[in-house]
Amino acid sequence: MNNGKLLLQKVYTVSKKHGAPRLWLQHIVCETAGFTPGEDLFVRVDETNKEIIIQNKTFEKSEHVHEVSVSSRANRISGVQRPLVDTCGTRYSSILCVQEKIEINVYRHRDYSQVVVRPLRYRLFGSDTFEPPADERIRLLTVCSGAGIGGSMFVNTKGYTAVQEIEMEEDCAEVIKHNFPYSYLFNGDLRDCHTVANADVAFISLDCSEHSSLGDGGQGYFNNLVLGTYKILEAANPRVIFSENVPAFYESTAYQDLKELLTPAFPYLIGPIQIDSFDFGSIAHRTRSYTVFFRDEEDFDQFRVPKPPVFRRFKLKDYLDPKGTEHVWKSVEAWWDSFSKKKEKNNSWANRSTVKTFVDPETCTELQCIPARYRSQSASNSYVLSEVGSKWRFLTISELRRIFNIPSWFSFPSHIPVYRIYEMIGQSVCGKVITAFANEICSMFFRRHVKVEGGKKNQNSVGMDRDQTGQIGFVF
């Protein structure tokens, strides 16, 4: 497609319908392309280039072209009809093979949209790269992007432009595309990502469930996610790589492997730096560790590790919805009855402290960590206590947005269920800490920019790092 911008690449496994390969363009594909229910599309099966091309304008040549209509399905949450294309036939069998992976690429240029479907093209030791449209801001790539909340905190500083996100969960990808409609999004297993945008800064937050005390411990990194991540970072060619994760991740073999792979190109490292968001002014605890990798020694020297600011400690009441907002309240007595029964069974939660479980908004200045499963009833969560003390409720999404410092412009599509929004926020990051790092990285770029050109290139075969105390050492 001439002048078309790549907005989405989705990878999935081909299924069959009526005994033939199924060409299925999901909601996120059709919405990114701007297809509308009832619209006629033109489809060309190109056996020479092994591609199926679907577009909203006629082809110059009519050979091997047929038409399909955009259908729709009403979303059960919002009731809105969302577009999709579901077609099958032996005409696709020369391109699509059942149970094999394909890639769906969405391009747009003004009112012209094109979807190109082809067998997954993947090279273990190579990737296709492209230069995103020119922008004076710092180009940001995020890996394991979640719902894009962390990336929004970078963009909200006004110093960054999102150029690519990589996320496996489809509903998270839909939230990303909703908030970053012009950025290139890869939706699929990151190990299948072979088209990467050049970036200045890469923000990675790999799955932490193996290492988190709140995780299931079952994910593991034997599936080569680290190798896939390195391949993406190598192709993106950033100046800075910023990593956020639970502290235990940085003691893992996975992290050591990633650091070893990165050190030749990124020999300068700061961290891991352990920070509790509570120390940066958040009312909720969230202990994470952060590392920053640099290509150039000058960037390494210029970067300043964020320090806890001087602030006034706010109370929970300052984050709550306006008075008069209706809430669903539950019985404190019933909660304690349930907790006592668990304790009698020697439940693992029975020995948890309940000091911060029910909190008074007028006096509370400290909440426990808000996890993805916050909507469960657990002593490890913090709940709002009623004025009389007999009722409790969950924090609302709007209240969590204020606690996590999520930008006001960031929103969730109407079809995302409430429980998933809670999970997405709970799996996200603290805005105060992420914004502090984003600002310091941006400041480093600006301070380097005003210096005389012609800095030194990396000459060292052995890398250097600076830890949380400021101690400089060597990376082996």
Tab-separated table of C-alpha atoms in Angstrom:
chain	number	residue	atom	x	y	z
A	1	MET	CA	0.000	0.000	0.000
A	2	ASN	CA	1.578	3.282	-1.084
A	3	ASN	CA	1.949	5.824	1.741
A	4	GLY	CA	0.045	3.540	4.108
A	5	LYS	CA	1.044	3.513	7.762
A	6	LEU	CA	1.386	0.179	9.546
A	7	LEU	CA	-0.882	0.437	12.591
A	8	LEU	CA	-1.351	-3.157	13.689
A	9	GLN	CA	0.155	-6.581	13.268
A	10	LYS	CA	-1.748	-9.474	14.774
A	11	VAL	CA	-0.553	-13.084	14.820
A	12	TYR	CA	-2.899	-15.993	15.384
A	13	THR	CA	-3.378	-19.642	14.422
A	14	VAL	CA	-5.636	-20.480	11.467
A	15	SER	CA	-8.771	-22.493	12.210
A	16	LYS	CA	-11.193	-24.089	9.792
A	17	LYS	CA	-14.856	-23.570	9.042
A	18	HIS	CA	-17.036	-25.836	6.925
A	19	GLY	CA	-13.920	-27.914	6.263
A	20	ALA	CA	-11.978	-25.021	4.700
A	21	PRO	CA	-9.392	-22.526	6.027
A	22	ARG	CA	-11.035	-19.662	7.855
A	23	LEU	CA	-10.097	-16.032	7.244
A	24	TRP	CA	-11.174	-14.281	10.415
A	25	LEU	CA	-10.546	-10.590	10.976
A	26	GLN	CA	-11.314	-9.904	14.621
A	27	HIS	CA	-12.802	-6.742	16.078
A	28	ILE	CA	-9.451	-5.096	16.762
A	29	VAL	CA	-8.368	-5.636	13.143
A	30	CYS	CA	-11.563	-4.241	11.625
A	31	GLU	CA	-11.740	-1.287	14.005
A	32	THR	CA	-8.105	-0.370	13.370
A	33	ALA	CA	-8.789	-0.519	9.625
A	34	GLY	CA	-11.925	1.588	10.063
A	35	PHE	CA	-14.209	-1.057	8.553
A	36	THR	CA	-17.894	-0.599	9.387
A	37	PRO	CA	-20.695	-3.198	9.619
A	38	GLY	CA	-22.369	-3.732	6.256
A	39	GLU	CA	-19.463	-2.273	4.271
A	40	ASP	CA	-18.327	-4.165	1.144
A	41	LEU	CA	-14.640	-5.063	0.960
A	42	PHE	CA	-12.539	-6.246	-1.961
A	43	VAL	CA	-10.342	-9.332	-1.529
A	44	ARG	CA	-7.465	-10.474	-3.712
A	45	VAL	CA	-5.710	-13.819	-3.308
A	46	ASP	CA	-2.154	-13.304	-4.531
A	47	GLU	CA	-0.606	-16.745	-4.874
A	48	THR	CA	2.635	-15.358	-6.295
A	49	ASN	CA	3.440	-13.307	-3.178
A	50	LYS	CA	1.538	-15.651	-0.831
A	51	GLU	CA	-0.747	-12.873	0.397
A	52	ILE	CA	-4.419	-12.179	0.833
A	53	ILE	CA	-5.196	-8.472	0.493
A	54	ILE	CA	-8.452	-7.025	1.823
A	55	GLN	CA	-9.204	-3.348	1.222
A	56	ASN	CA	-12.072	-0.870	1.155
A	57	LYS	CA	-11.366	0.340	-2.394
A	58	THR	CA	-11.457	-1.515	-5.697
A	59	PHE	CA	-8.294	-2.976	-7.219
A	60	GLU	CA	-6.984	-1.656	-10.512
A	61	LYS	CA	-6.981	-5.195	-11.890
A	62	SER	CA	-9.931	-7.461	-11.188
A	63	GLU	CA	-8.241	-10.878	-11.537
A	64	HIS	CA	-8.568	-13.158	-8.507
A	65	VAL	CA	-10.708	-10.562	-6.716
A	66	HIS	CA	-13.965	-11.214	-4.863
A	67	GLU	CA	-16.067	-9.257	-2.389
A	68	VAL	CA	-17.033	-9.867	1.232
A	69	SER	CA	-19.204	-7.854	3.601
A	70	VAL	CA	-18.278	-6.662	7.049
A	71	SER	CA	-20.531	-8.318	9.612
A	72	SER	CA	-20.852	-7.439	13.285
A	73	ARG	CA	-21.517	-8.779	16.740
A	74	ALA	CA	-23.130	-6.930	19.626
A	75	ASN	CA	-20.797	-6.611	22.592
A	76	ARG	CA	-22.468	-8.008	25.710
A	77	ILE	CA	-21.062	-5.232	27.914
A	78	SER	CA	-21.698	-2.104	25.838
A	79	GLY	CA	-24.341	-3.402	23.454
A	80	VAL	CA	-22.431	-1.774	20.580
A	81	GLN	CA	-22.192	-3.639	17.271
A	82	ARG	CA	-18.494	-4.293	16.673
A	83	PRO	CA	-17.288	-5.105	13.140
A	84	LEU	CA	-15.687	-8.382	12.076
A	85	VAL	CA	-15.031	-10.333	8.879
A	86	ASP	CA	-15.555	-14.085	8.947
A	87	THR	CA	-15.127	-15.894	5.624
A	88	CYS	CA	-13.821	-19.269	4.527
A	89	GLY	CA	-13.269	-21.275	1.368
A	90	THR	CA	-10.848	-23.373	-0.634
A	91	ARG	CA	-9.797	-20.186	-2.453
A	92	TYR	CA	-7.728	-19.336	0.635
A	93	SER	CA	-6.057	-22.754	0.945
A	94	SER	CA	-3.012	-21.744	-1.118
A	95	ILE	CA	-2.204	-19.086	1.500
A	96	LEU	CA	-3.766	-20.273	4.755
A	97	CYS	CA	-2.963	-23.625	6.367
A	98	VAL	CA	-5.112	-24.819	9.246
A	99	GLN	CA	-3.248	-24.863	12.616
A	100	GLU	CA	-0.412	-22.726	11.261
A	101	LYS	CA	0.262	-19.137	12.284
A	102	ILE	CA	-0.486	-16.175	10.070
A	103	GLU	CA	0.188	-12.475	10.431
A	104	ILE	CA	-2.448	-9.834	9.769
A	105	ASN	CA	-1.073	-6.379	8.918
A	106	VAL	CA	-3.322	-3.309	8.949
A	107	TYR	CA	-2.330	-0.228	6.920
A	108	ARG	CA	-4.204	3.071	6.667
A	109	HIS	CA	-3.812	6.249	4.679
A	110	ARG	CA	-6.636	8.716	5.178
A	111	ASP	CA	-9.816	6.909	4.053
A	112	TYR	CA	-7.940	4.057	2.357
A	113	SER	CA	-7.478	0.931	4.469
A	114	GLN	CA	-5.767	-2.311	3.561
A	115	VAL	CA	-5.313	-5.566	5.468
A	116	VAL	CA	-2.563	-7.913	4.289
A	117	VAL	CA	-2.695	-11.525	5.477
A	118	ARG	CA	0.250	-13.842	4.962
A	119	PRO	CA	1.898	-16.874	6.592
A	120	LEU	CA	3.986	-15.788	9.567
A	121	ARG	CA	7.391	-14.681	8.344
A	122	TYR	CA	9.900	-15.133	11.129
A	123	ARG	CA	13.672	-15.296	11.247
A	124	LEU	CA	15.296	-16.378	14.491
A	125	PHE	CA	18.310	-14.102	14.025
A	126	GLY	CA	16.822	-11.136	12.230
A	127	SER	CA	13.927	-8.676	12.151
A	128	ASP	CA	12.432	-6.177	9.753
A	129	THR	CA	12.706	-2.614	10.991
A	130	PHE	CA	11.111	0.601	9.840
A	131	GLU	CA	11.490	4.290	10.601
A	132	PRO	CA	8.323	5.715	12.178
A	133	PRO	CA	7.022	9.093	10.925
A	134	ALA	CA	9.216	12.004	11.980
A	135	ASP	CA	8.437	13.583	15.345
A	136	GLU	CA	10.511	15.920	17.466
A	137	ARG	CA	9.720	13.928	20.595
A	138	ILE	CA	11.576	10.893	21.935
A	139	ARG	CA	10.339	7.694	20.270
A	140	LEU	CA	9.024	5.143	22.781
A	141	LEU	CA	8.733	1.371	22.334
A	142	THR	CA	7.059	-0.693	25.073
A	143	VAL	CA	7.447	-4.469	25.411
A	144	CYS	CA	4.870	-6.456	27.399
A	145	SER	CA	2.828	-3.277	27.331
A	146	GLY	CA	-0.174	-4.479	29.338
A	147	ALA	CA	-3.032	-2.049	28.766
A	148	GLY	CA	-0.576	0.730	27.891
A	149	ILE	CA	-0.875	2.534	31.225
A	150	GLY	CA	2.881	2.670	31.786
A	151	GLY	CA	3.444	3.974	28.269
A	152	SER	CA	0.779	6.637	28.837
A	153	MET	CA	2.782	7.960	31.786
A	154	PHE	CA	5.801	8.479	29.516
A	155	VAL	CA	3.681	10.141	26.825
A	156	ASN	CA	1.938	12.302	29.421
A	157	THR	CA	5.244	14.064	30.178
A	158	LYS	CA	4.977	15.563	26.624
A	159	GLY	CA	8.518	14.408	25.913
A	160	TYR	CA	7.683	11.112	24.188
A	161	THR	CA	5.779	9.755	21.208
A	162	ALA	CA	4.574	6.161	21.287
A	163	VAL	CA	5.816	4.373	18.138
A	164	GLN	CA	5.217	0.705	19.030
A	165	GLU	CA	3.612	-1.495	21.667
A	166	ILE	CA	3.942	-5.274	21.987
A	167	GLU	CA	1.218	-7.090	23.925
A	168	MET	CA	-0.217	-10.612	23.842
A	169	GLU	CA	-3.610	-10.155	25.553
A	170	GLU	CA	-6.197	-9.042	23.006
A	171	ASP	CA	-8.339	-6.954	25.373
A	172	CYS	CA	-5.216	-5.146	26.608
A	173	ALA	CA	-4.260	-4.565	22.978
A	174	GLU	CA	-7.695	-3.054	22.355
A	175	VAL	CA	-7.145	-0.602	25.205
A	176	ILE	CA	-3.743	0.312	23.750
A	177	LYS	CA	-5.153	0.912	20.279
A	178	HIS	CA	-8.003	2.954	21.795
A	179	ASN	CA	-5.506	5.322	23.432
A	180	PHE	CA	-2.695	5.206	20.855
A	181	PRO	CA	-4.542	4.908	17.525
A	182	TYR	CA	-1.562	6.027	15.405
A	183	SER	CA	1.128	3.901	17.030
A	184	TYR	CA	2.142	0.512	15.609
A	185	LEU	CA	0.809	-2.293	17.812
A	186	PHE	CA	1.924	-5.931	17.691
A	187	ASN	CA	-0.735	-8.197	19.199
A	188	GLY	CA	0.591	-11.706	19.746
A	189	ASP	CA	3.380	-13.730	21.318
A	190	LEU	CA	6.427	-11.441	21.392
A	191	ARG	CA	8.512	-14.344	20.095
A	192	ASP	CA	6.581	-13.981	16.811
A	193	CYS	CA	7.261	-10.258	16.466
A	194	HIS	CA	9.584	-9.705	13.502
A	195	THR	CA	8.620	-6.173	12.409
A	196	VAL	CA	9.954	-3.553	14.821
A	197	ALA	CA	9.905	0.235	14.826
A	198	ASN	CA	13.138	2.108	15.456
A	199	ALA	CA	12.957	3.785	18.857
A	200	ASP	CA	14.997	5.992	21.171
A	201	VAL	CA	13.759	4.493	24.449
A	202	ALA	CA	12.484	0.971	25.135
A	203	PHE	CA	10.349	0.318	28.227
A	204	ILE	CA	10.150	-3.377	29.172
A	205	SER	CA	8.168	-5.039	31.948
A	206	LEU	CA	8.322	-8.790	31.450
A	207	ASP	CA	5.859	-11.195	33.050
A	208	CYS	CA	6.663	-11.246	36.755
A	209	SER	CA	4.304	-14.001	37.963
A	210	GLU	CA	7.173	-16.461	38.353
A	211	HIS	CA	8.934	-14.073	40.722
A	212	SER	CA	6.112	-12.146	42.425
A	213	SER	CA	4.862	-13.236	45.839
A	214	LEU	CA	1.376	-12.612	44.436
A	215	GLY	CA	1.960	-14.538	41.222
A	216	ASP	CA	1.162	-18.160	40.470
A	217	GLY	CA	4.795	-19.086	39.979
A	218	GLY	CA	3.936	-21.109	36.930
A	219	GLN	CA	4.956	-18.989	33.982
A	220	GLY	CA	8.672	-19.659	33.771
A	221	TYR	CA	11.100	-18.240	31.269
A	222	PHE	CA	12.156	-21.543	29.753
A	223	ASN	CA	9.898	-20.494	26.854
A	224	ASN	CA	12.565	-18.074	25.606
A	225	LEU	CA	10.681	-14.844	26.234
A	226	VAL	CA	13.999	-13.272	27.144
A	227	LEU	CA	15.511	-14.265	23.807
A	228	GLY	CA	12.487	-12.832	21.994
A	229	THR	CA	12.786	-9.626	24.003
A	230	TYR	CA	16.460	-9.284	23.156
A	231	LYS	CA	15.727	-9.785	19.454
A	232	ILE	CA	13.153	-6.967	19.554
A	233	LEU	CA	15.474	-4.626	21.443
A	234	GLU	CA	18.340	-5.332	19.066
A	235	ALA	CA	16.129	-4.469	16.084
A	236	ALA	CA	14.648	-1.316	17.664
A	237	ASN	CA	18.163	0.035	18.294
A	238	PRO	CA	17.262	2.341	21.222
A	239	ARG	CA	19.711	4.523	23.118
A	240	VAL	CA	18.123	3.659	26.467
A	241	ILE	CA	16.357	0.568	27.826
A	242	PHE	CA	14.258	1.072	30.949
A	243	SER	CA	13.080	-2.010	32.860
A	244	GLU	CA	10.516	-2.322	35.667
A	245	ASN	CA	9.751	-5.515	37.577
A	246	VAL	CA	9.394	-7.114	41.006
A	247	PRO	CA	12.710	-7.201	42.932
A	248	ALA	CA	13.044	-11.001	42.709
A	249	PHE	CA	13.096	-10.849	38.911
A	250	TYR	CA	16.519	-9.190	38.985
A	251	GLU	CA	17.926	-12.147	40.896
A	252	SER	CA	16.661	-14.640	38.320
A	253	THR	CA	18.504	-16.492	35.587
A	254	ALA	CA	16.187	-14.832	33.077
A	255	TYR	CA	17.403	-11.361	33.992
A	256	GLN	CA	21.038	-12.465	34.078
A	257	ASP	CA	20.619	-13.914	30.577
A	258	LEU	CA	19.040	-10.702	29.324
A	259	LYS	CA	21.786	-8.581	30.871
A	260	GLU	CA	24.470	-10.775	29.341
A	261	LEU	CA	22.872	-10.463	25.898
A	262	LEU	CA	22.497	-6.693	26.196
A	263	THR	CA	25.908	-5.829	27.676
A	264	PRO	CA	27.937	-5.776	24.401
A	265	ALA	CA	25.628	-3.113	22.909
A	266	PHE	CA	24.547	-1.561	26.225
A	267	PRO	CA	27.653	-1.723	28.422
A	268	TYR	CA	26.453	0.910	30.910
A	269	LEU	CA	23.871	-0.032	33.509
A	270	ILE	CA	22.230	1.656	36.474
A	271	GLY	CA	20.409	-0.543	38.931
A	272	PRO	CA	18.556	-2.522	39.933
A	273	ILE	CA	17.133	0.276	42.086
A	274	GLN	CA	14.437	-0.831	44.510
A	275	ILE	CA	11.714	1.740	45.178
A	276	ASP	CA	8.461	1.591	47.106
A	277	SER	CA	5.954	3.925	45.469
A	278	PHE	CA	4.828	4.911	48.981
A	279	ASP	CA	8.168	6.686	49.417
A	280	PHE	CA	7.430	8.768	46.294
A	281	GLY	CA	4.154	10.062	47.663
A	282	SER	CA	1.713	7.337	46.676
A	283	ILE	CA	-0.822	6.312	49.291
A	284	ALA	CA	-0.478	2.668	48.223
A	285	HIS	CA	2.601	0.493	48.576
A	286	ARG	CA	4.114	-1.003	45.419
A	287	THR	CA	7.706	-2.196	45.715
A	288	ARG	CA	9.459	-2.592	42.380
A	289	SER	CA	13.014	-2.531	41.073
A	290	TYR	CA	14.200	-0.574	38.061
A	291	THR	CA	17.194	-0.744	35.739
A	292	VAL	CA	18.366	1.608	32.999
A	293	PHE	CA	20.689	0.358	30.220
A	294	PHE	CA	22.679	2.837	28.109
A	295	ARG	CA	24.578	2.535	24.834
A	296	ASP	CA	26.757	5.580	25.473
A	297	GLU	CA	28.920	6.466	28.427
A	298	GLU	CA	27.838	10.110	28.082
A	299	ASP	CA	24.191	9.152	28.632
A	300	PHE	CA	25.225	6.993	31.572
A	301	ASP	CA	27.112	9.914	33.104
A	302	GLN	CA	24.315	12.406	32.512
A	303	PHE	CA	21.461	10.313	33.925
A	304	ARG	CA	20.256	11.143	37.434
A	305	VAL	CA	18.505	8.491	39.490
A	306	PRO	CA	15.141	9.875	40.689
A	307	LYS	CA	15.085	10.695	44.377
A	308	PRO	CA	12.019	10.727	46.625
A	309	PRO	CA	10.488	14.217	46.445
A	310	VAL	CA	9.469	16.410	49.355
A	311	PHE	CA	5.704	16.123	49.576
A	312	ARG	CA	2.703	16.412	51.835
A	313	ARG	CA	1.212	13.035	52.693
A	314	PHE	CA	-2.406	12.959	51.511
A	315	LYS	CA	-5.188	11.032	53.208
A	316	LEU	CA	-7.384	8.473	51.522
A	317	LYS	CA	-10.300	10.925	51.525
A	318	ASP	CA	-8.360	13.092	49.045
A	319	TYR	CA	-8.549	10.307	46.436
A	320	LEU	CA	-12.178	9.290	46.920
A	321	ASP	CA	-15.112	10.003	44.622
A	322	PRO	CA	-17.205	13.111	45.375
A	323	LYS	CA	-19.715	12.904	48.182
A	324	GLY	CA	-23.073	11.720	46.985
A	325	THR	CA	-21.583	9.053	44.692
A	326	GLU	CA	-23.482	5.784	45.119
A	327	HIS	CA	-21.419	2.779	46.167
A	328	VAL	CA	-22.037	-0.888	46.914
A	329	TRP	CA	-21.360	-1.497	50.590
A	330	LYS	CA	-20.789	-4.864	52.249
A	331	SER	CA	-21.001	-6.088	55.831
A	332	VAL	CA	-17.828	-5.974	57.934
A	333	GLU	CA	-19.292	-8.613	60.249
A	334	ALA	CA	-19.869	-11.007	57.347
A	335	TRP	CA	-16.298	-10.454	56.160
A	336	TRP	CA	-14.898	-11.331	59.591
A	337	ASP	CA	-17.083	-14.432	59.804
A	338	SER	CA	-15.676	-15.652	56.505
A	339	PHE	CA	-12.120	-14.789	57.535
A	340	SER	CA	-12.491	-16.642	60.855
A	341	LYS	CA	-13.658	-19.793	59.081
A	342	LYS	CA	-10.612	-19.651	56.836
A	343	LYS	CA	-8.418	-19.210	59.883
A	344	GLU	CA	-9.924	-22.292	61.477
A	345	LYS	CA	-8.931	-24.249	58.386
A	346	ASN	CA	-5.388	-22.915	58.737
A	347	ASN	CA	-5.813	-20.985	55.502
A	348	SER	CA	-2.620	-19.374	54.225
A	349	TRP	CA	-4.166	-15.914	54.674
A	350	ALA	CA	-5.056	-16.498	58.293
A	351	ASN	CA	-1.775	-15.108	59.640
A	352	ARG	CA	-1.899	-11.970	57.536
A	353	SER	CA	-2.076	-8.680	59.399
A	354	THR	CA	-5.466	-6.971	59.141
A	355	VAL	CA	-4.298	-3.562	60.406
A	356	LYS	CA	-4.627	-2.022	56.924
A	357	THR	CA	-7.509	-4.155	55.660
A	358	PHE	CA	-10.329	-1.769	56.651
A	359	VAL	CA	-9.246	1.864	56.567
A	360	ASP	CA	-10.894	5.094	57.674
A	361	PRO	CA	-10.709	7.664	54.839
A	362	GLU	CA	-10.415	10.547	57.320
A	363	THR	CA	-7.233	9.261	58.940
A	364	CYS	CA	-5.714	6.701	56.529
A	365	THR	CA	-2.474	7.746	54.805
A	366	GLU	CA	-1.252	4.264	53.857
A	367	LEU	CA	-2.784	1.418	51.853
A	368	GLN	CA	-1.499	-2.037	51.122
A	369	CYS	CA	-0.379	-2.894	47.592
A	370	ILE	CA	-3.323	-2.950	45.185
A	371	PRO	CA	-2.971	-6.175	43.138
A	372	ALA	CA	-4.678	-7.412	39.989
A	373	ARG	CA	-7.038	-9.488	42.112
A	374	TYR	CA	-8.077	-6.503	44.203
A	375	ARG	CA	-11.775	-7.361	43.773
A	376	SER	CA	-11.306	-10.487	45.886
A	377	GLN	CA	-11.940	-10.461	49.632
A	378	SER	CA	-8.537	-10.850	51.214
A	379	ALA	CA	-6.737	-9.546	54.276
A	380	SER	CA	-3.956	-8.399	51.921
A	381	ASN	CA	-6.262	-5.822	50.306
A	382	SER	CA	-7.311	-2.446	51.699
A	383	TYR	CA	-10.999	-1.487	51.732
A	384	VAL	CA	-12.860	1.728	52.483
A	385	LEU	CA	-14.624	1.673	55.836
A	386	SER	CA	-17.962	3.449	56.263
A	387	GLU	CA	-18.388	6.307	58.736
A	388	VAL	CA	-20.118	4.095	61.293
A	389	GLY	CA	-17.616	1.300	60.755
A	390	SER	CA	-20.107	-1.479	60.020
A	391	LYS	CA	-19.787	-1.457	56.227
A	392	TRP	CA	-16.940	-1.613	53.741
A	393	ARG	CA	-16.496	-1.233	49.982
A	394	PHE	CA	-13.925	-1.632	47.239
A	395	LEU	CA	-12.092	1.381	45.884
A	396	THR	CA	-13.683	2.418	42.585
A	397	ILE	CA	-11.909	2.553	39.232
A	398	SER	CA	-11.895	6.356	39.294
A	399	GLU	CA	-10.348	6.292	42.770
A	400	LEU	CA	-7.673	3.826	41.654
A	401	ARG	CA	-6.906	6.049	38.680
A	402	ARG	CA	-6.116	8.903	41.055
A	403	ILE	CA	-4.074	6.663	43.361
A	404	PHE	CA	-2.023	5.293	40.435
A	405	ASN	CA	-1.721	8.732	38.781
A	406	ILE	CA	-3.156	7.469	35.484
A	407	PRO	CA	-3.409	10.376	32.998
A	408	SER	CA	-6.880	11.891	32.725
A	409	TRP	CA	-6.939	11.408	28.930
A	410	PHE	CA	-6.297	7.664	29.202
A	411	SER	CA	-9.556	5.749	28.937
A	412	PHE	CA	-10.949	2.240	28.617
A	413	PRO	CA	-13.254	1.240	25.737
A	414	SER	CA	-16.881	0.748	26.784
A	415	HIS	CA	-16.754	-2.967	25.954
A	416	ILE	CA	-14.027	-3.798	28.518
A	417	PRO	CA	-15.636	-5.495	31.576
A	418	VAL	CA	-15.214	-3.770	34.926
A	419	TYR	CA	-13.407	-6.738	36.471
A	420	ARG	CA	-10.794	-6.599	33.675
A	421	ILE	CA	-10.244	-2.882	34.177
A	422	TYR	CA	-9.488	-3.602	37.839
A	423	GLU	CA	-7.042	-6.320	36.778
A	424	MET	CA	-5.357	-4.103	34.206
A	425	ILE	CA	-4.865	-1.308	36.728
A	426	GLY	CA	-3.693	-3.760	39.399
A	427	GLN	CA	-1.108	-5.216	36.994
A	428	SER	CA	0.092	-1.752	36.071
A	429	VAL	CA	2.665	0.620	37.522
A	430	CYS	CA	2.736	3.579	39.898
A	431	GLY	CA	2.546	6.836	37.979
A	432	LYS	CA	4.666	8.780	40.443
A	433	VAL	CA	7.716	6.527	40.056
A	434	ILE	CA	7.373	5.893	36.309
A	435	THR	CA	6.895	9.601	35.617
A	436	ALA	CA	9.992	10.393	37.675
A	437	PHE	CA	12.109	8.018	35.559
A	438	ALA	CA	10.503	9.240	32.322
A	439	ASN	CA	11.332	12.836	33.218
A	440	GLU	CA	14.935	12.010	34.100
A	441	ILE	CA	15.465	10.042	30.884
A	442	CYS	CA	13.970	12.945	28.912
A	443	SER	CA	16.162	15.410	30.810
A	444	MET	CA	19.208	13.323	29.943
A	445	PHE	CA	18.289	13.502	26.236
A	446	PHE	CA	17.905	17.276	26.377
A	447	ARG	CA	21.102	17.873	28.326
A	448	ARG	CA	23.027	15.702	25.866
A	449	HIS	CA	21.422	17.576	22.973
A	450	VAL	CA	22.732	20.950	24.082
A	451	LYS	CA	26.282	19.689	24.527
A	452	VAL	CA	28.897	19.802	21.785
A	453	GLU	CA	28.389	17.082	19.154
A	454	GLY	CA	30.891	14.285	18.668
A	455	GLY	CA	30.838	12.359	21.924
A	456	LYS	CA	32.923	9.261	22.438
A	457	LYS	CA	31.743	5.930	21.105
A	458	ASN	CA	31.805	2.818	23.227
A	459	GLN	CA	35.395	1.599	23.442
A	460	ASN	CA	35.058	-0.727	26.409
A	461	SER	CA	34.799	-4.482	25.971
A	462	VAL	CA	33.739	-4.731	29.600
A	463	GLY	CA	30.621	-2.899	30.752
A	464	MET	CA	30.125	-0.678	33.768
A	465	ASP	CA	27.200	-0.337	36.131
A	466	ARG	CA	26.179	1.956	38.979
A	467	ASP	CA	24.058	0.522	41.772
A	468	GLN	CA	21.521	2.103	44.101
A	469	THR	CA	24.230	3.442	46.403
A	470	GLY	CA	26.119	5.075	43.522
A	471	GLN	CA	28.904	2.473	43.564
A	472	ILE	CA	30.415	1.906	40.093
A	473	GLY	CA	31.409	-1.617	39.124
A	474	PHE	CA	32.069	-3.817	36.104
A	475	VAL	CA	29.541	-5.994	34.231
A	476	PHE	CA	30.905	-9.457	33.449
